[in-house]
C-alpha positions as semicolon CSV with decimal commas, in nm:
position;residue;x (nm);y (nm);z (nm)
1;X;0,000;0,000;0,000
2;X;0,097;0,346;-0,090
3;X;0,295;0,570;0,184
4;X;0,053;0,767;0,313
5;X;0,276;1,006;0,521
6;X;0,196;1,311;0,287
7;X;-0,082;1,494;0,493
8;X;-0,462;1,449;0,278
9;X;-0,696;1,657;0,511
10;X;-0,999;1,482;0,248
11;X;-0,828;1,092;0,302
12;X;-0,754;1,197;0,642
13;X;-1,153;1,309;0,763
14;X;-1,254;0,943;0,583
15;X;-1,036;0,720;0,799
16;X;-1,133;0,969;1,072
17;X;-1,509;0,861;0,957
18;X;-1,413;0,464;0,913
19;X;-1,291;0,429;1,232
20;X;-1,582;0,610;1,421
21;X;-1,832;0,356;1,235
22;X;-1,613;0,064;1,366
23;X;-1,613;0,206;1,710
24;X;-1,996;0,291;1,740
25;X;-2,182;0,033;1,564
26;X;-2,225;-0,285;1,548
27;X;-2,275;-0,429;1,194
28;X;-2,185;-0,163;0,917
29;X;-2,158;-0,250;0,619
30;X;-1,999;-0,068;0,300
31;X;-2,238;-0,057;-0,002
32;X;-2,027;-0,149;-0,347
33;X;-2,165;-0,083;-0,684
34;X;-1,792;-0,107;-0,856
35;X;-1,807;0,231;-0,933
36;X;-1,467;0,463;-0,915
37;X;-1,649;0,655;-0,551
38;X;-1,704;0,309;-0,417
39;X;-1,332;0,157;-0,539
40;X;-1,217;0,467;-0,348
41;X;-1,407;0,358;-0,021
42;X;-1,216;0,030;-0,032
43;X;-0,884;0,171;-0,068
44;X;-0,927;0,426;0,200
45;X;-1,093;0,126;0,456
46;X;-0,780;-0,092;0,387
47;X;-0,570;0,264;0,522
48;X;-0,789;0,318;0,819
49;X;-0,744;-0,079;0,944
50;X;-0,417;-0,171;0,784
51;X;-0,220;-0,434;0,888
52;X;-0,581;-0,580;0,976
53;X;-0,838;-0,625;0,668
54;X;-1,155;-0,433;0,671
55;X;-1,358;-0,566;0,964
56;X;-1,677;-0,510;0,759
57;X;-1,829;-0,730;0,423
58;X;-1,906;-0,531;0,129
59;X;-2,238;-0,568;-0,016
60;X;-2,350;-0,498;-0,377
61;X;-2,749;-0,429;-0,490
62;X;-2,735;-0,586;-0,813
63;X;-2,983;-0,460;-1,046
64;X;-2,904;-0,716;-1,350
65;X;-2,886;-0,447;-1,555
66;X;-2,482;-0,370;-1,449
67;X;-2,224;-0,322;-1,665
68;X;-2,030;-0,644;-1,769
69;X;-1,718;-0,496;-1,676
70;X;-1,792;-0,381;-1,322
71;X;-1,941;-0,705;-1,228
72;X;-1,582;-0,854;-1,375
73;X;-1,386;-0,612;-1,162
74;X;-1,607;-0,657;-0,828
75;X;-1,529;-1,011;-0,813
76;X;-1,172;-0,976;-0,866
77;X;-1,107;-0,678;-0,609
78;X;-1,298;-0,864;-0,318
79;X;-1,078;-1,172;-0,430
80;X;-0,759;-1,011;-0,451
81;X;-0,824;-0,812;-0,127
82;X;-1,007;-1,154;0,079
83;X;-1,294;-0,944;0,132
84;X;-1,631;-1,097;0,214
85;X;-1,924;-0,984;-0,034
86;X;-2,283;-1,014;-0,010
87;X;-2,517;-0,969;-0,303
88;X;-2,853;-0,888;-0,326
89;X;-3,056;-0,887;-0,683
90;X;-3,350;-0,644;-0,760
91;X;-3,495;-0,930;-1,038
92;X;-3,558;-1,103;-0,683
93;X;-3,785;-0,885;-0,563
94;X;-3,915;-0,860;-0,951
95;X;-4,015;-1,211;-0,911
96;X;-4,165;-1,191;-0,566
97;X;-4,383;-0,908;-0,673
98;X;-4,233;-0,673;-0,405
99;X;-4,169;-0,383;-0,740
100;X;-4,274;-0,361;-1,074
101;X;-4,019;-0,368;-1,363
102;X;-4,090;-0,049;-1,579
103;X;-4,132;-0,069;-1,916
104;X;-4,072;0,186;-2,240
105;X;-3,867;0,464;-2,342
106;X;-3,700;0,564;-2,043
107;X;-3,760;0,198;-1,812
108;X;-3,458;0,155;-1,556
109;X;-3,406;-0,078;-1,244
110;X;-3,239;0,221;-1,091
111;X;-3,540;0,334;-0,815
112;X;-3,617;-0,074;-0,755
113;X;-3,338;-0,091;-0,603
114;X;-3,442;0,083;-0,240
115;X;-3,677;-0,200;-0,198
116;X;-3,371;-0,441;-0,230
117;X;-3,169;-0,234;-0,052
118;X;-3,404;-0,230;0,266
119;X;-3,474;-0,555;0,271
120;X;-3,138;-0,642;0,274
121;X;-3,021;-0,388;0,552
122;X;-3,301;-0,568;0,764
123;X;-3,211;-0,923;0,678
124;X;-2,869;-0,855;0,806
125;X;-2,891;-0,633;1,080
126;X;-2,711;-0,392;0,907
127;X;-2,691;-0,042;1,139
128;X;-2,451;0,163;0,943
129;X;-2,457;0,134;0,563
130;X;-2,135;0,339;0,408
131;X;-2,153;0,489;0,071
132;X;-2,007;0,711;-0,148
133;X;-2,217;0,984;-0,205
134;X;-2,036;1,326;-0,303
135;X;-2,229;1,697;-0,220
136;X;-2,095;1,790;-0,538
137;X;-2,279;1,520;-0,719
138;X;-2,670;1,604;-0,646
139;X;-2,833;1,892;-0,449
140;X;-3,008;1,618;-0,265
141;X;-2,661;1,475;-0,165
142;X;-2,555;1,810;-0,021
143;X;-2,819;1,782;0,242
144;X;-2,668;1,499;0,415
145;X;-2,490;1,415;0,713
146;X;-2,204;1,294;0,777
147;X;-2,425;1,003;0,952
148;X;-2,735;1,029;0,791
149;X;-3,019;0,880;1,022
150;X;-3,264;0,684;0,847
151;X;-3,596;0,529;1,045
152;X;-3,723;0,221;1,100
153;X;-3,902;0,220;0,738
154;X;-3,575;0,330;0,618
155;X;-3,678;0,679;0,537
156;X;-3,475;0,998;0,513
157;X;-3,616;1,321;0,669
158;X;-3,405;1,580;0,547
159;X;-3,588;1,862;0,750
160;X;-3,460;1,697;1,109
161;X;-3,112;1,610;1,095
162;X;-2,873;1,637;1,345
163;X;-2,607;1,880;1,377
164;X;-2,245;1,767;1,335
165;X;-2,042;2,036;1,502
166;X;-1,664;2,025;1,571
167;X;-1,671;1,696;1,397
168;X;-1,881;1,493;1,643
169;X;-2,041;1,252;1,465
170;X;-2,289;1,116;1,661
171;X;-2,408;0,726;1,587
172;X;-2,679;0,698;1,893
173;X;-2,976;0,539;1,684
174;X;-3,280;0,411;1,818
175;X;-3,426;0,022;1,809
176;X;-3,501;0,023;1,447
177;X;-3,330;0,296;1,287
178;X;-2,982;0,258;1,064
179;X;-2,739;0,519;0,947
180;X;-2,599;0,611;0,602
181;X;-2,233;0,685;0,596
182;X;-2,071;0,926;0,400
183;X;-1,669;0,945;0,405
184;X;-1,624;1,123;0,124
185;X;-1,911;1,342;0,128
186;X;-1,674;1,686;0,121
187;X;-1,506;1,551;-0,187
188;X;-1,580;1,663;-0,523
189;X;-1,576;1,449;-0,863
190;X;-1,208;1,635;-0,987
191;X;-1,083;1,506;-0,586
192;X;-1,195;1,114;-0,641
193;X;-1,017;1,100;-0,972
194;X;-0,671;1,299;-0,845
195;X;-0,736;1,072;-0,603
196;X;-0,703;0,729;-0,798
197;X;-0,390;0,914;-0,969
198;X;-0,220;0,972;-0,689
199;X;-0,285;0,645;-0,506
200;X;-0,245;0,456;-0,842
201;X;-0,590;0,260;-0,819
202;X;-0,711;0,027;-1,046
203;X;-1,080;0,078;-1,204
204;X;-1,319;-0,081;-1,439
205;X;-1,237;0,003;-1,813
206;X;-1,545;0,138;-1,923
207;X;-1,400;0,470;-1,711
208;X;-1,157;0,494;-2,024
209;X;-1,241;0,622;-2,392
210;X;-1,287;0,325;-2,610
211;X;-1,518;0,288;-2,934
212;X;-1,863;0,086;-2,842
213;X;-2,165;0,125;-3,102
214;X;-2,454;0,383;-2,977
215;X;-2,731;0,585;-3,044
216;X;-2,797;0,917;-2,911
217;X;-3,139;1,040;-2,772
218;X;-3,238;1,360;-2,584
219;X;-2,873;1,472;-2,644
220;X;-2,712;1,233;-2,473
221;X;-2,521;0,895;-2,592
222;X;-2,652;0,544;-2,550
223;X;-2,502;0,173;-2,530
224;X;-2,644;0,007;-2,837
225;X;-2,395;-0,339;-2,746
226;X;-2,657;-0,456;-2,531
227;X;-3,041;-0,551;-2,506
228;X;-3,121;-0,366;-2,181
229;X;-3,090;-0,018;-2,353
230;X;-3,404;0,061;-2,524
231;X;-3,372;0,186;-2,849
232;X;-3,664;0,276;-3,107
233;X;-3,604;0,100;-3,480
234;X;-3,524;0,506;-3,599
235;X;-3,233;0,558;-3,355
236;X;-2,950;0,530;-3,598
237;X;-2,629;0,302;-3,424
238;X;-2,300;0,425;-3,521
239;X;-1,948;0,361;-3,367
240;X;-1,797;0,626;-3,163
241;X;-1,519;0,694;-2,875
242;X;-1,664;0,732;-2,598
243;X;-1,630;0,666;-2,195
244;X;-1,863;0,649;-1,895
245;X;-1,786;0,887;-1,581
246;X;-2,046;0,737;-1,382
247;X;-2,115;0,334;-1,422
248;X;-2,433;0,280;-1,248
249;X;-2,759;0,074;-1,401
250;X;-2,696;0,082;-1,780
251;X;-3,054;0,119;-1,841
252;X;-3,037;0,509;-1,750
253;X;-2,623;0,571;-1,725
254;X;-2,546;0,778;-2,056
255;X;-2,150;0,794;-2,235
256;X;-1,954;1,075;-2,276
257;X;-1,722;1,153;-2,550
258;X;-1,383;1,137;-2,489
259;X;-1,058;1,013;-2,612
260;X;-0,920;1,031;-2,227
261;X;-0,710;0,616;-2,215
262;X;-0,579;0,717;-1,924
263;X;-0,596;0,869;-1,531
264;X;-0,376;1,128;-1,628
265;X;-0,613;1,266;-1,926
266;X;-0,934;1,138;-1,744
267;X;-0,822;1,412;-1,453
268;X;-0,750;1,680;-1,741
269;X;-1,096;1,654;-1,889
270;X;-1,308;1,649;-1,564
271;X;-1,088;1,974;-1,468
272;X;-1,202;2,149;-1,836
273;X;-1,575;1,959;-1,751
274;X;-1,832;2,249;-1,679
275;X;-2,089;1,969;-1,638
276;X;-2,192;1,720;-1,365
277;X;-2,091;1,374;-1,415
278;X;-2,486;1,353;-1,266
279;X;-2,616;1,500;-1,630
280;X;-2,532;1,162;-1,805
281;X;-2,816;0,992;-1,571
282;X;-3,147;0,966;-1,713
283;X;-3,295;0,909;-1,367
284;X;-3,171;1,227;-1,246
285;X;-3,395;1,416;-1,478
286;X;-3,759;1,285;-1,422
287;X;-3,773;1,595;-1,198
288;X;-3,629;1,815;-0,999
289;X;-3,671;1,658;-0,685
290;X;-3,613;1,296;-0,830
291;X;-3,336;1,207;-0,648
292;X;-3,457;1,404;-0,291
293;X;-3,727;1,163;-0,326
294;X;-3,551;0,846;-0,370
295;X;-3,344;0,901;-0,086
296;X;-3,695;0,979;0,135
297;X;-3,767;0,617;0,018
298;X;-3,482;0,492;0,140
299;X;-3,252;0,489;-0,165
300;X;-2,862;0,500;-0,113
């Protein structure tokens, strides 16, 4: 593992944050979609224990509609590293009737996921879930906590949180109740990616320009290599080079294009980037308040 003697205040607050959920609860958990935020999580987990692995499994809500290449990577991280990984699949609660797969122009498994996601955080017990939400990523995001309290029904209310002064982050929750983590919730997009730089992190491919056929639609570009995008008879496939910045369900996660191969140029484009990595998700954009909502529901 990399030296970490050069002073991070940003890596520095997230082991600060790691080792206050392993102190004050009893079964956290770190939520793992593959993605570069969640990669990051790992890396800075193994800091905050090392010698001693990370004393918590990693658990992944599988939508079925993931990227080939993330799944590919997840395995081979939690095998490399001996970590222990629980997944969960939202076609499970598809076939058990608990949500309804959406169908048409704009159908994603994104949203089913909370449903998933809460029964799985009460299967296990589960009393601190860690993620890797930014504030830079979502207005919704910036209205977190540090330890984001969630109720019994798994709910956020973002009109009583608690205040976090000086630091204190306080983990008293009530029979019932869980908390979201957030490590790296100060850290912005252009901080992650310096990040991987300087730490020299591996990530899934699909984070690097490469050509893949696609379509565009509402100004945005599509996957056309798979059958889980839809894509209307008129929407005219050609080959271009393109990456993703964000690799969540590939039913609503939209390329960019790019001819960034590698960290270095990756970090030089999201510097130039005037634009959210968040305007490449279609779920994003039902409304204004779309993601506020899904995290009242109990989304991650």
């Amino acid at each position: 593992m990399k030296n970490t003697s050069q002073v991070n205040p940003l890596e520095n607050e997230a082991i600060y944050i790691f080792r206050e959920v392993a102190a004050q609860f009893e079964k956290p958990v770190l939520l793992f979609s593959g993605g570069k935020d969640s990669i990051t999580l790992v890396r800075l987990a193994q800091k905050a224990f090392y010698p001693a692995k990370i004393p918590f499994p990693l658990m992944h809500i599988d939508t079925g509609h993931n990227f080939p290449e993330t799944i590919a990577f997840r395995d081979r991280l939690v095998n490399e590293l001996g970590l222990e990984l629980i997944v969960r699949h939202v076609q499970d609660a598809i076939d058990e009737g608990k949500v309804r797969e959406e169908s048409g122009k704009y159908a994603s498994r994104n949203v089913l996921q909370t449903t998933t996601l809460l029964d799985a955080i009460e299967e296990f017990k589960f009393d601190a879930c860690i993620g890797g939400a930014r504030r830079d990523e979502e207005k919704a995001r910036a209205k977190e906590r540090i330890f984001s309290v969630r109720d019994d029904f798994g709910q956020w209310d973002e009109k009583n949180q608690r205040p976090e002064l000086f630091d204190m982050l306080n983990g008293n929750i009530e029979l019932g109740q869980n908390v979201r983590v957030f490590p790296i919730s100060n850290w912005t997009e252009l901080d992650v990616w310096s990040y991987i730089q300087r730490e020299q992190i591996e990530i899934p491919s699909i984070y690097f320009a490469h050509t893949r056929a696609t379509f565009l639609r509402d100004g945005l570009i599509w996957s056309a290599e798979d059958a889980v995008v839809y894509r209307e008879e008129d929407e005219v496939v050609e080959e271009r080079l393109v990456r993703f910045r964000t690799v969540g369900d590939m039913s609503c996660t939209a390329a960019v294009l790019s001819g960034a191969t590698t960290i270095s140029k990756v970090v030089e484009e999201i510097r130039a980037s005037s634009i959210s990595e968040r305007g490449a998700r279609i779920d994003d954009k039902r409304s204004e308040a779309a993601m506020e909502k899904r995290k009242q529901q109990g989304y991650f």
